[in-house]
Tab-separated table of C-alpha atoms in Angstrom:
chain	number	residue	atom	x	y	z
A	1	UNK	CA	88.535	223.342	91.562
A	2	UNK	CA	88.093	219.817	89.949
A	3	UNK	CA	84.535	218.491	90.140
A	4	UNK	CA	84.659	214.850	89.831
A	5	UNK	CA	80.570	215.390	88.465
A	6	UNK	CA	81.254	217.848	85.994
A	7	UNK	CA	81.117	216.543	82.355
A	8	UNK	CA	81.332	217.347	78.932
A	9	UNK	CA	78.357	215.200	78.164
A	10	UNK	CA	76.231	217.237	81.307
A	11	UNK	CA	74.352	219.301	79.085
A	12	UNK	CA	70.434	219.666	79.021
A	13	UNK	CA	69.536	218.312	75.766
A	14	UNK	CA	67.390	220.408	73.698
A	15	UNK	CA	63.638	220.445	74.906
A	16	UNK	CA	64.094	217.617	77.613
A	17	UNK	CA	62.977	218.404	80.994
A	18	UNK	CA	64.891	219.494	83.177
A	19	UNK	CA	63.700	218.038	86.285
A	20	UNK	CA	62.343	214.117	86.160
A	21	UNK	CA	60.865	211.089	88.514
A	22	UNK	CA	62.442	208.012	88.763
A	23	UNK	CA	60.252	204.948	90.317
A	24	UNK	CA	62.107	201.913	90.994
A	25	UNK	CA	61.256	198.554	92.471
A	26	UNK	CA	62.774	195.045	92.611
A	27	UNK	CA	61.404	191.837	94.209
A	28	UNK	CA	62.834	188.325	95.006
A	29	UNK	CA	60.560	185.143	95.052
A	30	UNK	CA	61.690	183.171	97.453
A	31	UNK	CA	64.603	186.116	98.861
A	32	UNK	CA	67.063	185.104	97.692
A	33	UNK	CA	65.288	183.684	94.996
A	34	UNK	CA	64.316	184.556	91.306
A	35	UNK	CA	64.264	188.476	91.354
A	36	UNK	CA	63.857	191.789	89.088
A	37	UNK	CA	63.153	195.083	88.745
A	38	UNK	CA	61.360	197.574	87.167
A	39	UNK	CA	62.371	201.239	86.482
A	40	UNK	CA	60.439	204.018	84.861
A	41	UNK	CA	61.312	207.534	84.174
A	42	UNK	CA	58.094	210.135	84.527
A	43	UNK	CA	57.408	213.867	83.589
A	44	UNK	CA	56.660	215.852	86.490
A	45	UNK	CA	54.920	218.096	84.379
A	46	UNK	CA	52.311	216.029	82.898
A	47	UNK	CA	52.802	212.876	84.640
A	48	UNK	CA	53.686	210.667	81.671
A	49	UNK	CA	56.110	207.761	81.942
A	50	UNK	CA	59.104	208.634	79.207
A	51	UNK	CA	60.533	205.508	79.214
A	52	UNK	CA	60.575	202.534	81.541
A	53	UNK	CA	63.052	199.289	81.714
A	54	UNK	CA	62.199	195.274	83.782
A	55	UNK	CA	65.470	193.183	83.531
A	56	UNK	CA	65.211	189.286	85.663
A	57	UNK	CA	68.644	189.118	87.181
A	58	UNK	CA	68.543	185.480	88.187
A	59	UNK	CA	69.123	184.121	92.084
A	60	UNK	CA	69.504	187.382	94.033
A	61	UNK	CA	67.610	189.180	97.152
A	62	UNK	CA	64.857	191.597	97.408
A	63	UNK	CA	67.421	194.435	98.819
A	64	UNK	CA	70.011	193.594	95.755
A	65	UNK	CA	67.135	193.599	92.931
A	66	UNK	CA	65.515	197.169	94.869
A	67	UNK	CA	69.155	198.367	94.636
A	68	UNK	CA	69.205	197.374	90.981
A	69	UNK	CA	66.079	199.102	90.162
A	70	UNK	CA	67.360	202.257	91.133
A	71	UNK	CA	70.204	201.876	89.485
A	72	UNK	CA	68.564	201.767	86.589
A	73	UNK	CA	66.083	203.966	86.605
A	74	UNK	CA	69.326	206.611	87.147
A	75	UNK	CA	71.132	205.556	84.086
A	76	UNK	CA	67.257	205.779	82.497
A	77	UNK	CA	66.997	209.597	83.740
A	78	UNK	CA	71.277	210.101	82.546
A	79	UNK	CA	69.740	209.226	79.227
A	80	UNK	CA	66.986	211.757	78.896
A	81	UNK	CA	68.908	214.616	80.519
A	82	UNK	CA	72.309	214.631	81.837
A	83	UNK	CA	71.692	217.491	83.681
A	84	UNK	CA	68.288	217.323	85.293
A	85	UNK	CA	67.524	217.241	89.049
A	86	UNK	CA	65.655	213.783	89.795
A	87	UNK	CA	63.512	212.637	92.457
A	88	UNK	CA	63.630	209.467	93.318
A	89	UNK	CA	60.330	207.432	94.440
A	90	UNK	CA	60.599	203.863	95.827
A	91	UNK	CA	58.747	201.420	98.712
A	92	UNK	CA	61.868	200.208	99.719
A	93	UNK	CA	62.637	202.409	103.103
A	94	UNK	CA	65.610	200.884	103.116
A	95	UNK	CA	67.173	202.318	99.749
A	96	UNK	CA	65.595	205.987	100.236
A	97	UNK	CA	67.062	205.805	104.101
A	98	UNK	CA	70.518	204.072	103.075
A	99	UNK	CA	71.046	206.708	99.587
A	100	UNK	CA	69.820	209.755	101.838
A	101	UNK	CA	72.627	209.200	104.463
A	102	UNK	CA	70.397	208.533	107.217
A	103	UNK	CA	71.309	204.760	107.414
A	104	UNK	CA	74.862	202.845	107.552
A	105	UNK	CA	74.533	200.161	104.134
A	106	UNK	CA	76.284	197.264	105.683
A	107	UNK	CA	75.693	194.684	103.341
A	108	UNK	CA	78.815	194.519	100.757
A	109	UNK	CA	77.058	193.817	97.707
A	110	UNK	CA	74.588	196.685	98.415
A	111	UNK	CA	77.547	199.038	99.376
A	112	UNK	CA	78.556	198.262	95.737
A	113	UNK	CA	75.139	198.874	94.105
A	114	UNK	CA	74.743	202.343	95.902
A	115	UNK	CA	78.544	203.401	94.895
A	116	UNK	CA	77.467	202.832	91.294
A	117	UNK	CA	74.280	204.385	91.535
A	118	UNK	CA	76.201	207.410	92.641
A	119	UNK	CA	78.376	207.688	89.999
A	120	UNK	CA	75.156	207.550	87.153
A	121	UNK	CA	74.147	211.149	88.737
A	122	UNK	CA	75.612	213.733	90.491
A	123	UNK	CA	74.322	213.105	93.847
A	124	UNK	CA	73.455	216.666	94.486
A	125	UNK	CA	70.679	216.583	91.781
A	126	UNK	CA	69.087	213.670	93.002
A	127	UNK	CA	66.517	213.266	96.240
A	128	UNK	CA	65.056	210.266	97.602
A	129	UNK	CA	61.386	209.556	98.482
A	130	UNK	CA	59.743	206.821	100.429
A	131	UNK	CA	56.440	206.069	98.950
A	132	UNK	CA	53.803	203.219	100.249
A	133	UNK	CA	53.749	200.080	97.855
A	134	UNK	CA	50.564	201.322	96.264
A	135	UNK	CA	51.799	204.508	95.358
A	136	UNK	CA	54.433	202.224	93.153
A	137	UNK	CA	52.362	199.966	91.232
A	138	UNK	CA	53.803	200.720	87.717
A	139	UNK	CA	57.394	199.948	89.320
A	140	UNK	CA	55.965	196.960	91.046
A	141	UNK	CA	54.100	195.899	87.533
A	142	UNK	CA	57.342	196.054	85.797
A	143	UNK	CA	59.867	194.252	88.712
A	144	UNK	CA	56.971	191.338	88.526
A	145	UNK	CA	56.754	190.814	84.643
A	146	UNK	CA	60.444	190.535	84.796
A	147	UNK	CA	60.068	187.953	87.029
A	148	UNK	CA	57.866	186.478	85.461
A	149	UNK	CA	59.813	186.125	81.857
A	150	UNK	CA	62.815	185.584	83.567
A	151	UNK	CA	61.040	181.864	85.414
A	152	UNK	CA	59.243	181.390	81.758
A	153	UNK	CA	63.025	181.568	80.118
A	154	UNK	CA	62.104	184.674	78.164
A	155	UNK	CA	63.380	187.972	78.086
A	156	UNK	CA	61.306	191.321	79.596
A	157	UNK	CA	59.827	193.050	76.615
A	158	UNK	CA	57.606	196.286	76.752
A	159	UNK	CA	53.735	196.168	76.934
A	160	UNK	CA	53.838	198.348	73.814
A	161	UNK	CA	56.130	195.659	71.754
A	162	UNK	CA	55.379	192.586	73.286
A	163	UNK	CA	51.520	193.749	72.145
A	164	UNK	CA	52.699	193.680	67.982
A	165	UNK	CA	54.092	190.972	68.202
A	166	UNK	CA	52.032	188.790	65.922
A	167	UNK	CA	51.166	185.293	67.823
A	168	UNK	CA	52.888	186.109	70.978
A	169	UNK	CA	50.796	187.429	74.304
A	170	UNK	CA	52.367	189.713	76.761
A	171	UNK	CA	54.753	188.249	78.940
A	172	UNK	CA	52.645	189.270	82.415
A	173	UNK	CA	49.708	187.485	80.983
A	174	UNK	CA	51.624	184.105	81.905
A	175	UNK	CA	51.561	184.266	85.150
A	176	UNK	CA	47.586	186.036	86.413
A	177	UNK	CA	47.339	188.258	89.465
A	178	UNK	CA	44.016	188.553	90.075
A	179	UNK	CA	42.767	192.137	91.083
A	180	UNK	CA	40.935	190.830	94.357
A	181	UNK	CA	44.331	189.253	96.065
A	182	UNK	CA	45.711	190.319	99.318
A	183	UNK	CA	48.634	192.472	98.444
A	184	UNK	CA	49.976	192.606	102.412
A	185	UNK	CA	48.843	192.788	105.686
A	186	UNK	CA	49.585	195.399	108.246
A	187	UNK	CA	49.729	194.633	112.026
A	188	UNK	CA	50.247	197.491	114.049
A	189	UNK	CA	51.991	196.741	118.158
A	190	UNK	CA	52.759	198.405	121.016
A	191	UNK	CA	55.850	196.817	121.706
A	192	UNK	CA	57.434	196.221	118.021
A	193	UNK	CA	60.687	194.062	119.845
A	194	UNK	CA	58.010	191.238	121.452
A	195	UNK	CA	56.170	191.467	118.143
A	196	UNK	CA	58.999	190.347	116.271
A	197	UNK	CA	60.135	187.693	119.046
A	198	UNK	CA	56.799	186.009	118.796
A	199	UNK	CA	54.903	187.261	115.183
A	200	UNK	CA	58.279	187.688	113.445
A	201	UNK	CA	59.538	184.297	114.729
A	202	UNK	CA	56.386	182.502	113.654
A	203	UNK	CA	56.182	184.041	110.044
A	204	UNK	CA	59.683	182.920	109.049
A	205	UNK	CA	58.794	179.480	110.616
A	206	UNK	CA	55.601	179.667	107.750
A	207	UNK	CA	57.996	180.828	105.126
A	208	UNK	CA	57.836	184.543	105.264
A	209	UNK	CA	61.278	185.619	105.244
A	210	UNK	CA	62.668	188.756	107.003
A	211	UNK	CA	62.387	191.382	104.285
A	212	UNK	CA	62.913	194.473	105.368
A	213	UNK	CA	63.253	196.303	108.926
A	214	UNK	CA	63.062	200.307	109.422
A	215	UNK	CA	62.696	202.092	112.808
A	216	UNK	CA	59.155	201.775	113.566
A	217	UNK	CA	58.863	198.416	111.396
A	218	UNK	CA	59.908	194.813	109.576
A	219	UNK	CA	58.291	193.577	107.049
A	220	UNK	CA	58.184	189.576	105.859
A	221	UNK	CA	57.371	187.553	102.687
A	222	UNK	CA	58.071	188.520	99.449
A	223	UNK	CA	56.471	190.972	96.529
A	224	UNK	CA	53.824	188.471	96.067
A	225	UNK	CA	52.436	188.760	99.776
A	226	UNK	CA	54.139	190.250	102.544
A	227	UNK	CA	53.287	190.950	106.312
A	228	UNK	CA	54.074	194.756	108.045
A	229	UNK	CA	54.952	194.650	111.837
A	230	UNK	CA	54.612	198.218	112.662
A	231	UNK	CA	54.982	200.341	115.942
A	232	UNK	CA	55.129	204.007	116.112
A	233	UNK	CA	53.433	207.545	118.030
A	234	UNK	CA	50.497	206.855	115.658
A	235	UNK	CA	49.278	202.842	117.499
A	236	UNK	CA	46.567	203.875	120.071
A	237	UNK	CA	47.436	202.825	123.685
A	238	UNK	CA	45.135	200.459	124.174
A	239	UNK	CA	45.096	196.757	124.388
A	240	UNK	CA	44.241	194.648	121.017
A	241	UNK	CA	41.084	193.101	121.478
A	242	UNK	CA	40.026	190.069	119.096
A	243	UNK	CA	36.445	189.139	120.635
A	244	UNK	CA	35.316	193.396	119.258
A	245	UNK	CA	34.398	193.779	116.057
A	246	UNK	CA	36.897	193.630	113.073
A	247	UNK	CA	39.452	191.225	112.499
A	248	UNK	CA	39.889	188.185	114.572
A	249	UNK	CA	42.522	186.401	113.870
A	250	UNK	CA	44.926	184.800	110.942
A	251	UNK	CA	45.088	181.663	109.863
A	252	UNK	CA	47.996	179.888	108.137
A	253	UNK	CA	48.783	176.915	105.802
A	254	UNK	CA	51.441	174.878	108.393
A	255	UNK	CA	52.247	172.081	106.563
A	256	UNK	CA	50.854	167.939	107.558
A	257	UNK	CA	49.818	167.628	110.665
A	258	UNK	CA	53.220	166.679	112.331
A	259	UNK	CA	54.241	170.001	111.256
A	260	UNK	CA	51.212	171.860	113.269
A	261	UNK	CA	51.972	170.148	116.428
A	262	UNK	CA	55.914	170.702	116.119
A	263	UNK	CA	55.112	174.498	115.720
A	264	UNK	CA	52.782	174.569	118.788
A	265	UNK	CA	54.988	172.734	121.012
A	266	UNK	CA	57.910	175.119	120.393
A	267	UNK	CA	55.625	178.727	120.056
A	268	UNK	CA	55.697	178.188	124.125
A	269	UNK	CA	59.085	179.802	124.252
A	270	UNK	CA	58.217	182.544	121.712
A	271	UNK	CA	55.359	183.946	123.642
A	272	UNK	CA	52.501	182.157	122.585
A	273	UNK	CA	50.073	180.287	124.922
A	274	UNK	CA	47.520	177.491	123.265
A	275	UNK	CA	44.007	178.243	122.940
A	276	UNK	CA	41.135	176.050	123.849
A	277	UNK	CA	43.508	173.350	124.840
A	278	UNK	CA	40.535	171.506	126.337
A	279	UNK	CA	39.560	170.873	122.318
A	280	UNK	CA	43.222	170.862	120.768
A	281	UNK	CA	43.640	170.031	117.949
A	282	UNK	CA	40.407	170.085	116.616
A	283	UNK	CA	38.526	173.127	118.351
A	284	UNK	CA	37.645	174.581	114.690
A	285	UNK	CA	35.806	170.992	114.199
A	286	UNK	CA	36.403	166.910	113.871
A	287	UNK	CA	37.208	167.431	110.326
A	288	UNK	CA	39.539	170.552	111.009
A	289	UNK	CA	43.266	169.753	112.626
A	290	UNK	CA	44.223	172.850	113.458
A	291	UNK	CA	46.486	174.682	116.752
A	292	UNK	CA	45.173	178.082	117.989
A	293	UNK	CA	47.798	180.482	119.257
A	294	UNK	CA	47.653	184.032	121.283
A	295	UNK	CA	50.242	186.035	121.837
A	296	UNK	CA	50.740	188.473	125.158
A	297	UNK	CA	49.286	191.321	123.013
A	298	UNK	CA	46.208	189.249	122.204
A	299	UNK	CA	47.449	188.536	118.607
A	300	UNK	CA	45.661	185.382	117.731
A	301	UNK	CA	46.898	183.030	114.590
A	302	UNK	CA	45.408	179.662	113.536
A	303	UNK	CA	47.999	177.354	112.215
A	304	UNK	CA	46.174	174.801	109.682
A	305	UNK	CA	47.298	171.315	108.426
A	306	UNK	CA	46.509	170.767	104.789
């Protein structure tokens, strides 16, 4: 019987592995906005990274660049061995649900990406693996310098060569990312639906755009800083609590001070109630114009003209 996966070519190579890890990311600034990815093929054996590959592919969204990623991090593995079986880690649930048949992909252009990243491999030899952000960091490292060349008009080169090349720094030393900033924030909820209706609403209001949703979760921002709304068998039944120890609240950058008070009045029919309207709008002090909201789960969030 014809196998449309059988090939010529699909012969191990001579002393390459036969099994390999792919780790693929992609990010959008702005989604859509200026996105990459970054792809990188590793030994399971020994844990080294073979080869890896960053590419900036212009205006695009932070689904479309993930899907690119993997992609190439495939073709990257077809390279090495033809024949190995590959596992594939990313942070992007919805990839690993979406290429594992567990989710519909209704989006065209990412109906098109996963179509060609199942023709790169036989999809027999290849598994899927969700793995949390910081479990991804040399994916994420490369996705973000190709960012980052592609917004300086450069192109992506390896640490390795972009180091020899006299008079010329490495490209991810244009843009800094210090160590000690917030990578994301996690909010766990009972009740994930009036999370979204009153956190979710508010975020994309700030500028956090809808990223990505799973069952138990959504995500919004970007690669650069994004929030997790997350429900699940693990959240405690018990109300949130911000007067205990721990966190209190969050506070965000809202815009001039029109744009505080146009947030506030319309948060009333997205389930959030003003605090200390007695002091509104400067409870935090005279020199501080600020709106305090609470949600019905006690969420509080501090919306800040600058």
């Amino acid at each position: 019987m014809f196998d449309p996966y059988e090939s010529d070519h699909d012969q191990q190579p001579a002393d390459a592995p036969a099994r390999l890890i792919v780790e693929a990311d992609g990010g959008s600034r702005g989604n859509p906005g200026h996105a990459g990815y970054g792809a990188l093929v590793r030994d399971p054996d020994t844990g080294r990274i073979l080869v890896e590959k960053a590419a900036y592919i212009g205006k695009a969204s932070n689904n479309v660049a993930e899907y690119s990623g993997l992609v190439s991090g495939l073709e990257l593995a077809r390279e090495i061995n033809p024949a190995a079986s590959v596992h594939v880690k990313m942070d992007s649930k919805l990839v690993v649900e979406q290429m594992s048949g567990r989710w519909q992909i209704k989006h065209a252009d990412m109906r098109v990406l996963a179509a060609k990243a199942r023709k790169v491999l036989d999809p027999r030899r290849v598994t899927y693996e969700w793995i949390p952000r910081e479990r991804n960091k040399d994916a994420d490292r490369l996705s973000n310098e190709a960012m980052d060349a592609g917004m300086a008009g450069v192109d992506w080169k390896p640490r390795a060569a972009a180091a020899t090349t006299a008079g010329e720094p490495p490209v991810a030393a244009a843009v800094p990312r210090p160590a000690g900033r917030l990578h994301h924030l996690e909010v766990w909820t009972r009740d994930l639906t009036a999370a979204e209706a009153s956190l979710g609403w508010l975020l994309e209001r700030l500028g956090f755009p809808r990223m990505e949703s799973w069952k138990d979760g959504v995500s919004y921002g970007s690669d650069d800083f994004y929030v997790v709304l997350e429900s699940g068998p693990d959240v405690a039944d018990a109300s949130h609590e911000r007067r205990r120890p721990g966190v209190n609240h969050l506070a965000f950058r809202a815009g001039s001070r029109a744009d505080v008070d146009l947030l506030a009045r319309r948060a009333g029919s997205h389930g959030w109630t003003l605090l200390f309207a007695g002091r509104h709008p400067f409870a935090g002090g005279p020199e501080h114009y600020a709106a305090y909201l609470e949600n019905a789960e006690g969420f509080e969030v501090e919306l800040v003209a600058v």
